[in-house]
Coordinates of N, CA and C in Angstrom, one line a residue:
X231 N 137.0 93.1 126.0 CA 138.2 92.7 124.8 C 137.4 91.7 124.2
X232 N 138.0 92.2 123.0 CA 137.5 91.1 122.0 C 138.4 89.6 122.1
X233 N 137.7 88.7 121.7 CA 138.7 87.5 121.6 C 139.1 87.1 120.3
X234 N 140.1 85.9 120.0 CA 140.5 85.4 118.8 C 139.4 85.1 118.0
X235 N 138.2 84.6 118.5 CA 136.9 84.1 117.6 C 136.3 85.3 116.9
X236 N 136.2 86.2 117.9 CA 135.3 87.3 117.4 C 136.1 88.5 116.7
X237 N 137.6 88.3 116.7 CA 138.4 89.0 115.6 C 138.4 88.3 114.6
X238 N 138.6 87.1 114.5 CA 138.5 86.1 113.4 C 136.9 86.5 112.6
X239 N 136.1 86.3 113.1 CA 134.6 86.6 112.4 C 134.7 88.1 112.0
X240 N 135.2 89.0 112.6 CA 135.2 90.4 112.2 C 136.0 90.7 110.8
X241 N 137.3 89.8 110.9 CA 138.2 89.9 109.8 C 137.2 89.0 108.7
X242 N 136.9 88.2 109.0 CA 136.2 87.2 108.0 C 134.9 88.0 107.4
X243 N 134.0 88.7 108.3 CA 132.9 89.5 108.0 C 133.4 90.6 106.9
X244 N 134.5 91.1 107.5 CA 134.9 92.5 106.5 C 135.3 91.9 105.3
X245 N 136.1 90.6 105.1 CA 136.2 90.6 103.9 C 135.0 90.0 103.0
X246 N 134.1 89.5 103.6 CA 132.8 89.3 103.1 C 132.2 90.7 102.6
X247 N 132.3 91.6 103.1 CA 131.7 93.0 102.9 C 132.3 93.4 101.6
X248 N 133.6 93.3 101.8 CA 134.3 94.1 100.9 C 134.1 93.2 99.4
X249 N 134.1 91.8 99.3 CA 133.8 91.0 98.2 C 132.5 91.3 97.7
X250 N 131.4 91.7 98.3 CA 129.7 91.4 98.0 C 129.2 92.6 98.1
X251 N 129.6 93.8 98.5 CA 128.9 94.7 98.8 C 128.6 95.3 97.5
X252 N 129.0 95.7 96.6 CA 129.0 96.2 95.3 C 127.8 95.3 94.7
X253 N 127.9 93.8 94.4 CA 127.3 93.2 94.0 C 125.8 93.0 94.8
X254 N 125.6 93.0 95.9 CA 124.4 93.1 96.7 C 123.9 94.3 96.3
X255 N 124.5 95.6 96.5 CA 124.0 97.0 95.8 C 123.1 97.2 94.7
X256 N 124.0 96.4 93.6 CA 123.4 96.3 92.3 C 122.1 95.4 92.1
X257 N 122.3 94.3 93.1 CA 121.0 93.5 92.9 C 119.9 94.1 93.5
X258 N 120.2 95.1 94.4 CA 119.1 95.8 95.2 C 118.6 96.9 94.0
X259 N 119.5 97.6 93.3 CA 119.0 98.4 92.4 C 118.2 98.3 91.4
X260 N 118.8 97.0 90.6 CA 117.8 96.0 89.8 C 116.5 95.9 90.6
X261 N 116.2 95.2 91.7 CA 115.0 94.9 91.6 C 114.0 96.2 92.5
X262 N 114.8 97.0 92.6 CA 113.6 98.2 92.8 C 113.7 99.2 92.3
X263 N 114.8 99.3 91.2 CA 114.8 100.5 90.3 C 115.1 101.7 90.8
X264 N 115.6 101.9 92.3 CA 116.0 103.3 93.0 C 117.7 103.0 93.3
X265 N 118.4 103.8 92.4 CA 119.8 103.7 92.6 C 119.9 104.5 94.1
X266 N 119.4 105.5 94.2 CA 119.7 106.0 95.8 C 119.5 105.0 97.0
X267 N 118.3 104.0 96.7 CA 118.1 103.1 97.9 C 118.8 101.6 97.6
X268 N 119.7 101.8 96.7 CA 120.3 100.5 96.5 C 121.2 100.5 97.6
X269 N 122.0 101.4 97.9 CA 123.2 101.3 98.8 C 122.5 101.2 100.2
X270 N 121.4 101.7 100.5 CA 121.0 101.6 102.0 C 120.5 100.3 101.9
X271 N 119.8 99.5 101.1 CA 119.2 98.2 101.0 C 120.6 97.3 101.3
X272 N 121.4 97.5 100.6 CA 122.9 96.5 100.6 C 123.4 96.6 102.1
X273 N 123.3 97.9 102.3 CA 123.9 98.2 103.8 C 123.0 97.6 105.2
X274 N 121.8 97.9 104.8 CA 120.8 97.0 105.8 C 121.0 95.5 105.8
X275 N 121.0 95.1 104.4 CA 121.2 93.6 104.4 C 122.6 93.0 105.0
X276 N 123.5 93.7 104.9 CA 124.7 93.5 105.5 C 124.8 93.6 107.0
X277 N 124.0 94.4 107.3 CA 124.0 94.7 108.9 C 123.3 93.6 109.4
X278 N 122.1 92.9 108.8 CA 121.5 91.9 109.4 C 122.2 90.6 109.3
X279 N 123.1 90.4 108.3 CA 124.1 89.3 108.1 C 125.0 89.4 109.3
X280 N 125.6 90.5 109.7 CA 126.5 90.7 110.7 C 125.8 90.0 111.8
X281 N 124.5 90.6 112.5 CA 123.8 90.1 113.5 C 123.8 88.5 113.6
X282 N 123.8 88.1 112.5 CA 123.6 86.7 112.3 C 124.7 85.9 111.6
X283 N 125.8 86.5 111.7 CA 126.9 86.0 110.9 C 127.2 84.7 111.3
X284 N 127.5 84.2 112.4 CA 127.6 82.7 113.1 C 126.6 81.9 112.2
X285 N 125.6 82.0 111.9 CA 124.8 81.0 111.0 C 125.0 81.4 109.6
X286 N 125.5 82.7 109.2 CA 125.6 82.9 107.8 C 127.0 82.3 107.4
X287 N 127.8 82.2 108.0 CA 129.3 81.8 107.5 C 129.3 80.1 107.7
X288 N 128.3 79.7 108.6 CA 128.2 78.3 108.7 C 127.5 77.5 107.4
X289 N 126.7 78.7 106.8 CA 125.7 78.4 105.5 C 126.8 78.0 104.5
X290 N 126.0 77.0 103.7 CA 126.7 76.3 102.5 C 126.9 77.5 101.5
X291 N 125.8 78.3 101.4 CA 126.2 79.6 100.2 C 125.8 80.7 100.8
X292 N 127.0 81.3 101.6 CA 126.9 82.8 102.3 C 126.2 83.8 101.5
X293 N 126.7 83.7 100.2 CA 126.5 84.7 99.2 C 124.9 84.3 98.9
X294 N 124.5 83.3 98.7 CA 122.8 83.2 98.2 C 122.2 83.6 99.2
X295 N 122.5 83.4 100.7 CA 121.9 83.7 101.8 C 121.9 85.5 101.7
X296 N 122.6 86.0 101.6 CA 122.8 87.7 101.4 C 122.2 88.0 100.4
X297 N 122.0 87.4 99.5 CA 121.1 87.9 98.1 C 119.6 87.7 98.4
X298 N 119.3 86.6 99.4 CA 117.7 86.3 99.8 C 117.4 87.4 100.5
X299 N 118.6 88.0 101.7 CA 118.0 88.7 102.4 C 118.0 90.3 101.9
X300 N 118.8 90.7 100.8 CA 118.5 91.9 99.8 C 117.0 91.8 99.2
X301 N 116.9 90.4 98.6 CA 115.7 90.4 97.8 C 114.4 90.5 99.0
X302 N 114.7 90.1 100.2 CA 113.6 90.5 101.1 C 113.0 91.9 101.4
X303 N 114.3 92.7 101.7 CA 114.3 93.9 102.0 C 113.9 94.8 100.6
X304 N 114.2 94.4 99.4 CA 113.7 95.1 98.3 C 112.3 94.8 98.3
X305 N 111.8 93.6 98.7 CA 110.3 93.4 98.5 C 109.6 94.3 99.2
X306 N 110.0 94.3 100.7 CA 109.4 95.3 101.5 C 109.5 96.6 101.4
X307 N 110.3 97.1 100.8 CA 110.3 98.2 100.1 C 109.6 98.5 99.2
X308 N 109.3 97.9 98.3 CA 108.4 98.1 97.0 C 107.0 97.9 97.3
X309 N 106.7 96.8 98.5 CA 105.4 96.7 99.0 C 104.9 98.2 99.7
X310 N 105.9 98.7 100.6 CA 105.6 100.0 101.5 C 105.4 101.0 100.3
X311 N 106.2 101.0 99.2 CA 106.0 102.2 98.2 C 104.7 102.4 97.7
X312 N 104.5 100.7 97.2 CA 102.9 100.8 96.9 C 101.9 101.1 97.9
X313 N 102.2 100.5 99.1 CA 100.6 101.2 100.1 C 100.8 102.7 100.0
X314 N 102.2 103.2 100.2 CA 102.5 104.5 100.1 C 101.2 105.2 98.9
X315 N 101.6 104.7 97.9 CA 101.0 105.5 96.5 C 99.7 105.2 96.5
X316 N 98.9 104.2 97.1 CA 97.6 103.8 97.0 C 96.9 104.7 98.1
X317 N 97.7 105.1 99.3 CA 97.4 105.9 100.1 C 97.2 107.4 99.7
X318 N 98.1 107.8 98.8 CA 98.3 109.0 98.2 C 96.9 109.3 97.2
X319 N 96.8 108.1 96.5 CA 95.7 108.3 95.4 C 94.4 108.4 96.1
X320 N 94.3 107.6 97.2 CA 93.0 107.8 98.0 C 92.6 109.0 98.6
X321 N 93.5 109.8 98.8 CA 93.4 111.1 99.5 C 93.7 112.4 98.3
X322 N 94.1 112.1 97.1 CA 94.5 113.2 96.2 C 93.0 113.5 95.5
X323 N 92.8 114.9 95.3 CA 91.4 115.0 94.5 C 91.4 114.7 93.2
X324 N 90.5 113.8 93.0 CA 90.4 113.3 91.5 C 89.9 114.4 90.4
X325 N 89.1 115.4 90.9 CA 88.7 116.5 90.2 C 89.2 117.9 90.6
X326 N 89.4 119.0 89.7 CA 89.9 120.1 90.3 C 88.7 121.0 90.6
X327 N 88.9 121.6 91.8 CA 87.8 122.5 92.4 C 88.2 123.9 92.3
X328 N 87.5 124.8 92.0 CA 87.8 126.2 91.8 C 87.2 126.8 92.8
X329 N 87.8 128.2 93.4 CA 87.2 129.3 94.2 C 87.7 130.4 93.8
X330 N 86.4 131.3 93.6 CA 86.6 132.6 93.2 C 87.1 133.6 94.6
X331 N 87.6 134.4 94.3 CA 88.3 135.1 95.1 C 88.6 134.5 96.6
X332 N 89.6 133.9 96.8 CA 90.0 133.0 98.1 C 90.3 134.2 99.2
X333 N 90.1 133.9 100.4 CA 90.1 134.5 101.5 C 91.8 134.1 102.2
X334 N 92.8 134.8 101.7 CA 93.8 134.4 101.7 C 94.2 134.2 103.5
X335 N 93.8 135.6 103.8 CA 94.1 135.6 105.4 C 93.3 134.6 106.0
X336 N 92.2 134.3 105.6 CA 91.6 132.9 106.5 C 92.4 131.6 106.0
X337 N 92.8 131.5 104.9 CA 93.7 130.5 104.7 C 95.0 130.3 105.6
X338 N 95.7 131.4 105.8 CA 96.7 131.4 106.5 C 96.4 131.1 107.9
X339 N 95.4 131.9 108.4 CA 94.9 131.7 109.8 C 94.5 130.1 110.1
X340 N 94.1 129.7 109.1 CA 93.4 128.0 109.4 C 94.9 127.5 109.4
X341 N 95.8 127.8 108.5 CA 97.1 126.9 108.3 C 97.8 127.0 109.7
X342 N 97.8 128.2 110.1 CA 98.4 128.3 111.3 C 97.9 127.8 112.9
X343 N 96.8 127.6 112.7 CA 95.9 126.9 113.8 C 95.9 125.3 113.7
X344 N 96.0 125.0 112.2 CA 96.2 123.5 112.0 C 97.6 123.2 112.6
X345 N 98.6 123.9 112.1 CA 100.0 123.7 112.6 C 100.1 123.6 114.1
X346 N 99.4 124.1 114.8 CA 99.4 124.4 116.0 C 99.0 122.9 117.1
X347 N 97.9 122.2 116.0 CA 97.5 121.0 116.6 C 98.6 119.9 116.6
X348 N 98.4 118.9 117.4 CA 99.2 117.7 117.6 C 99.0 116.9 116.4
X349 N 99.7 116.2 115.9 CA 99.8 115.6 114.3 C 98.4 114.5 114.4
X350 N 98.3 113.8 115.0 CA 97.0 112.8 115.2 C 95.8 114.0 115.2
X351 N 95.8 114.8 115.9 CA 94.5 115.7 115.9 C 94.5 116.2 114.5
X352 N 95.5 116.9 113.9 CA 95.5 117.5 112.5 C 95.2 116.5 111.5
X353 N 95.8 115.4 111.9 CA 95.4 114.5 110.6 C 94.1 113.9 110.5
X354 N 93.4 113.9 111.5 CA 92.3 113.7 111.8 C 91.1 114.8 111.2
X355 N 91.5 115.8 111.6 CA 90.4 116.8 110.8 C 90.8 117.0 109.3
X356 N 92.1 117.1 108.9 CA 92.5 117.1 107.5 C 91.6 115.9 106.7
X357 N 92.0 114.8 107.4 CA 91.4 113.8 106.7 C 89.9 113.4 106.4
X358 N 89.1 114.2 107.5 CA 87.8 114.2 107.8 C 87.1 115.2 106.9
X359 N 87.3 116.4 107.0 CA 87.1 117.5 106.7 C 87.4 118.2 105.5
X360 N 88.9 118.1 105.1 CA 89.2 118.6 103.9 C 88.9 117.5 102.9
X361 N 89.4 116.0 103.3 CA 89.3 115.2 102.1 C 87.9 114.4 102.2
X362 N 87.2 114.8 103.3 CA 85.9 114.0 103.1 C 85.7 112.6 103.5
X363 N 86.7 112.2 104.3 CA 86.8 110.6 104.2 C 85.9 110.4 105.5
X364 N 85.3 109.2 105.5 CA 84.5 108.6 106.5 C 85.6 108.4 107.7
X365 N 85.1 108.2 109.1 CA 85.6 108.1 110.2 C 86.4 106.8 109.9
X366 N 85.6 105.6 109.3 CA 86.4 104.5 109.1 C 87.6 104.5 108.1
X367 N 87.5 105.3 106.9 CA 88.5 105.5 106.0 C 89.9 105.8 106.8
X368 N 89.3 107.1 107.6 CA 90.4 108.0 108.5 C 91.0 106.8 109.2
X369 N 90.4 106.1 110.2 CA 91.0 105.2 110.8 C 91.8 104.3 110.4
X370 N 91.4 104.0 109.1 CA 92.2 102.9 108.2 C 93.5 103.7 108.0
X371 N 93.4 104.8 107.4 CA 94.5 105.5 106.9 C 95.6 105.9 107.9
X372 N 95.2 106.2 109.1 CA 95.9 106.7 110.2 C 96.4 105.4 111.0
X373 N 95.7 104.1 110.9 CA 96.1 102.8 111.6 C 95.6 103.0 113.0
X374 N 94.5 103.4 113.2 CA 93.9 103.9 114.5 C 92.4 103.4 114.6
X375 N 91.7 103.2 115.7 CA 90.4 102.9 115.9 C 89.5 103.9 115.4
X376 N 88.2 103.6 115.1 CA 87.3 104.9 114.7 C 86.9 105.4 115.8
X377 N 86.7 104.8 117.2 CA 86.5 105.6 118.3 C 87.9 106.8 118.4
X378 N 89.2 106.3 118.2 CA 90.4 107.4 118.2 C 89.8 108.5 117.2
X379 N 89.4 108.3 116.3 CA 89.0 109.4 115.0 C 88.2 110.1 115.5
X380 N 87.1 109.7 116.2 CA 86.2 110.4 116.6 C 86.4 111.6 117.7
X381 N 86.9 110.8 118.9 CA 87.6 111.7 119.9 C 88.7 112.8 119.5
X382 N 89.6 112.3 118.5 CA 90.6 113.2 118.2 C 90.1 114.3 117.5
X383 N 89.1 113.9 116.6 CA 88.5 115.0 115.3 C 87.5 116.2 116.2
X384 N 86.8 115.6 117.3 CA 86.0 116.2 118.0 C 87.1 117.2 118.9
X385 N 88.0 116.6 119.5 CA 88.8 117.4 120.1 C 89.3 119.0 119.4
X386 N 89.8 118.3 118.2 CA 90.8 119.1 117.5 C 89.7 120.4 116.8
X387 N 88.7 119.9 116.4 CA 87.6 120.9 116.4 C 87.4 121.9 117.4
X388 N 87.2 121.5 118.3 CA 86.9 122.2 119.5 C 88.0 123.2 119.7
X389 N 89.4 122.7 119.2 CA 90.6 123.7 119.6 C 90.3 124.5 118.7
X390 N 90.1 124.1 117.4 CA 90.0 124.9 116.0 C 89.0 126.1 116.4
X391 N 87.8 125.8 117.0 CA 86.8 127.0 117.3 C 87.4 127.8 118.2
X392 N 88.1 127.3 119.1 CA 88.5 128.2 120.2 C 89.4 129.3 119.6
X393 N 90.6 128.6 119.0 CA 91.6 129.5 118.5 C 90.9 130.5 117.5
X394 N 90.1 130.0 116.6 CA 89.7 130.6 115.2 C 88.2 131.6 115.6
X395 N 87.7 131.4 116.8 CA 86.7 132.0 117.2 C 85.4 131.8 116.6
X396 N 85.1 130.7 115.9 CA 84.2 130.4 115.2 C 83.3 129.1 115.4
X397 N 82.2 128.8 115.0 CA 81.3 127.7 115.2 C 81.6 126.8 114.0
X398 N 82.0 127.4 112.9 CA 82.2 126.8 111.6 C 83.5 126.4 111.5
X399 N 84.3 125.8 112.4 CA 85.8 125.6 112.3 C 86.0 124.6 111.1
X400 N 85.2 123.5 111.3 CA 85.3 122.5 110.2 C 85.1 122.6 108.9
X401 N 84.0 123.6 108.4 CA 83.9 124.3 107.4 C 85.0 125.3 106.6
X402 N 85.5 126.0 107.6 CA 86.6 126.8 107.4 C 87.9 126.0 107.0
X403 N 88.2 124.8 107.8 CA 89.4 123.9 107.4 C 89.1 123.4 106.0
X404 N 87.8 122.9 105.7 CA 87.7 122.6 104.5 C 87.7 123.5 103.4
X405 N 87.4 124.6 103.5 CA 87.3 125.9 102.5 C 88.9 126.1 102.4
X406 N 89.6 126.2 103.4 CA 90.9 126.6 103.3 C 91.9 125.9 102.7
X407 N 91.6 124.6 103.0 CA 92.8 123.6 102.6 C 92.2 123.3 101.2
X408 N 91.0 123.5 100.7 CA 90.8 123.4 99.2 C 91.4 124.6 98.6
X409 N 91.4 125.6 99.1 CA 92.1 127.0 98.7 C 93.6 126.6 98.5
X410 N 94.2 126.2 99.5 CA 95.7 125.9 99.6 C 95.8 125.2 98.4
X411 N 95.2 123.9 98.3 CA 95.0 123.0 96.9 C 95.3 123.8 95.7
X412 N 94.4 124.5 95.5 CA 94.2 125.3 94.3 C 95.5 125.9 94.1
X413 N 95.9 126.9 95.2 CA 97.2 127.6 95.0 C 98.1 126.9 94.4
X414 N 98.5 125.7 95.2 CA 99.6 125.0 94.5 C 99.4 124.7 93.7
X415 N 98.3 124.1 93.0 CA 98.0 123.6 91.6 C 98.4 124.5 90.5
X416 N 98.0 126.1 90.9 CA 98.5 126.8 89.9 C 99.9 127.3 89.6
X417 N 100.7 127.0 90.8 CA 101.9 127.4 90.9 C 102.6 126.4 89.9
X418 N 102.3 125.0 89.6 CA 103.0 124.2 89.2 C 102.9 124.4 87.4

């Protein structure tokens, strides 16, 4: 059962929420430029405030504290988006590669074999062989050690060789993904 103090804090927080939610959402929108994310950021900020409501309501300026929380969450979101864009730019081909007479059946076989792999193995194979990243760059992109990249890539290539029945599984993956990218580029 809640106590009178808990009920009073709940009522006080609810009033704070009603008064300031729209303002905090607008602030998040202006900071991030993302109208869809603004409501989520404001809600996340208010949830964080609720968890620390004793300290917030004792503060001299609770609204300023709330704005600071929104600003920090928006900063984190922007940094995360920038990191993601950098990762995408690293792996996106800078030049168009062309292939005459693509082997559609081969591409489908490789795609099915890749989908059957666990995510980390699939990511290692694709980054190493389709995007020609070094072991170090692959490890950096996935947030794992170079040793993990080596072992996961080796195990994945062995599984692909078993499924595809060829010694050139890595080259097949490279060629198939290049063809898949071309087909996607032509549809645009």
